[in-house]
Amino acid sequence: MNKPIVEAGTVGLVDDLSGTIPSKPKLGDKLLEGKQEKVGVVGLFDDPHALVKAAEKVRDAGWKQWDCHTPFPVHGLDAAMGLGWSKLPTIALSLGFTGAALALLMQYWMSAVSYPVHIGGKPLFSWPAFVPITFEMFVLFTAAGTVLTGLWMCKLGRWHSPLHDSGVMAEVSSSRFALVLSAKDELWSDGARSLLDEAGCTDVRDLFEDVDDGRIL
Amino acid sequence: MSGSINTASKRLDGAKLSTNAAIVAAIGLLLSALGLTMDPQRFSYAWLWAYLFFWSAALGGLFFVALQHLTGSIWSVVIRRVAESFAAQMWVVALFAVPILAFAWFGDSFHLFPWLDVHHVEGDEVLAGKQPYLNVVFLSLRIVVFMGVWVLASHFFVTRSLAQDAKGAGRNEGTKKMRSWAPAFMLFFGLSVTFTGFDLMMSLDPHWFSTIFGVYTFAGVFVTGLAVIILGVVFLRSRGVLDADVVRPDHLHSLGGLLFAFSCFWAYIAFSQYMLIWYGHLPEETSWYTDRFVGGWGTVSGALAIVRWVIPFFLLLSRKAKTSPRRLALVSVIAIFGQLLDLYWVIMPQLHTNGPVLSWPELGPLLAMGGILVWLLTRFFARHPAMAVGDPLLTQSVEYRL
């Protein structure tokens, strides 16, 4: 009777926050015996200053395909990673002007073309009356557009990431700081993890991703 | 870090600047005296215009200081002394208000406030109904009480902050006291700014009324306060009195953000006032605006929207612009010009009904008050450190990053 309903090891979907890598999902062991490919290395740090120092090292080494993940915004990390200006503000502004132009066009069409009504002896196209709607549409397009563009720029919409499968994100979203080097980078070699070792990282892990072999589970 | 703070307590060497300011003040006083003898009414309008501008700058500085204590802001500690320097000049601004009391008490020779004119009020039911509020005794009382509290509040915030300099960092009694009084001052500030707007600007056209006029006045005051603070910070930074490693682009960005936001706020309030009156189309409300579309005034009205909102909006939109001292100084100068234009546009159409007139009688009071204030500000920074070096939050403020 005391036997657990699910035996340990059979289902590994529970996030392990203790710092060890949880076992891979094993829903039906036989079906998941696919090949795995090394897609990068991840270094986990315990404090943000160490992460900033390591990021400076990776930046100076000339890496392009890499990223940092932190539980909260770390001040100075943008500069340490050598990130340039984001394109998001420019996109947001263009979306805002698009919204304003559409709003003006819509109101012009409604009040002066489609259903012209004279109100208080004012001209059909009385622009001061249209300003509030134009302003609101500017704000709406900017706000909604910024959120959606931001999500798209963050590559949201992927179904999964090796960072989630390996449990790295579970740790990052609570207390630790991760620096990920991708195998896609030109500088990638088997010695990539030594860069993190040199940066003083004591917890460097390889990152694997399942190779899609065409089977459905 | 403490080393850079120590260098920041350098004093301003402004001997040349204060001489020039004194010369400008002397020329301004001479022109004012000439203007007073030639045309007292024109002089009173010019004096009111200049007074309201420098009142905006000093009160804007005081509001900024109180706001930082109210919110317990850390980022602003490194630049708060600059705002305090403007607030510290409130007593001189109070002296500048004395002629305005004279304009009211000797209404027959100045004709500044139309509601003081017996012939104007006679048989006018609306103005007769406003007599309990618009009379010379109550107006003087309001000016004296508002001015008195502003002077006392400035004295309170500035002396407490200066006292901390000597006591050294780590002592926070002064900050505690300032924080506990800031909310009470804010309540008074809101009411006093509103009624000053009614008294000294709206009542020049005593039939006209706009309930949003107090907020409109406040928008002008805060934008002007921010503009002079930014100009002061950029000037002291370029002279090396404020260390560029201490007052960093991060701090400039916050100041620039506020200037950007409140330029937009002004536009929002100004348009709200205009649109509701335009839409409502009531003769007693629209008259004020139709006066401002006659002759050359139409051009001034259009220029106002461009100078106060369109130009600052695009010049300060990007993050880079808000961290650039040169860009910030440029927009601050435009914002100061905008406030002068705004006050001119509010006040002068009551006198020059056919179109704008600007000559030496208008510039006299402006040069006089400006010269005196710059002279006093130079003395302030020659005597006191340009940074609140004894503030308990200074180290944290230096470390502020975006």
mmCIF file of C-alpha atoms in Angstrom, chain A residues 52-63 66 80 195 198-200:
data_model
loop_
_atom_site.group_PDB
_atom_site.id
_atom_site.type_symbol
_atom_site.label_atom_id
_atom_site.label_comp_id
_atom_site.label_asym_id
_atom_site.label_seq_id
_atom_site.Cartn_x
_atom_site.Cartn_y
_atom_site.Cartn_z
ATOM 1 C CA VAL A 52 28.757 40.264 -15.622
ATOM 2 C CA LYS A 53 32.509 39.493 -15.400
ATOM 3 C CA ALA A 54 32.100 36.289 -17.412
ATOM 4 C CA ALA A 55 29.934 38.068 -19.988
ATOM 5 C CA GLU A 56 32.699 40.643 -20.507
ATOM 6 C CA LYS A 57 35.146 37.782 -21.133
ATOM 7 C CA VAL A 58 32.887 36.092 -23.684
ATOM 8 C CA ARG A 59 32.204 39.439 -25.381
ATOM 9 C CA ASP A 60 35.914 40.191 -25.624
ATOM 10 C CA ALA A 61 36.596 36.705 -27.018
ATOM 11 C CA GLY A 62 34.364 37.679 -29.946
ATOM 12 C CA TRP A 63 31.397 35.356 -29.474
ATOM 13 C CA TRP A 66 25.405 33.379 -26.882
ATOM 14 C CA ALA A 80 28.982 43.725 -20.504
ATOM 15 C CA LEU A 195 36.130 29.657 -21.411
ATOM 16 C CA GLU A 198 38.402 30.354 -16.788
ATOM 17 C CA ALA A 199 35.674 32.880 -15.961
ATOM 18 C CA GLY A 200 35.423 31.228 -12.568
#
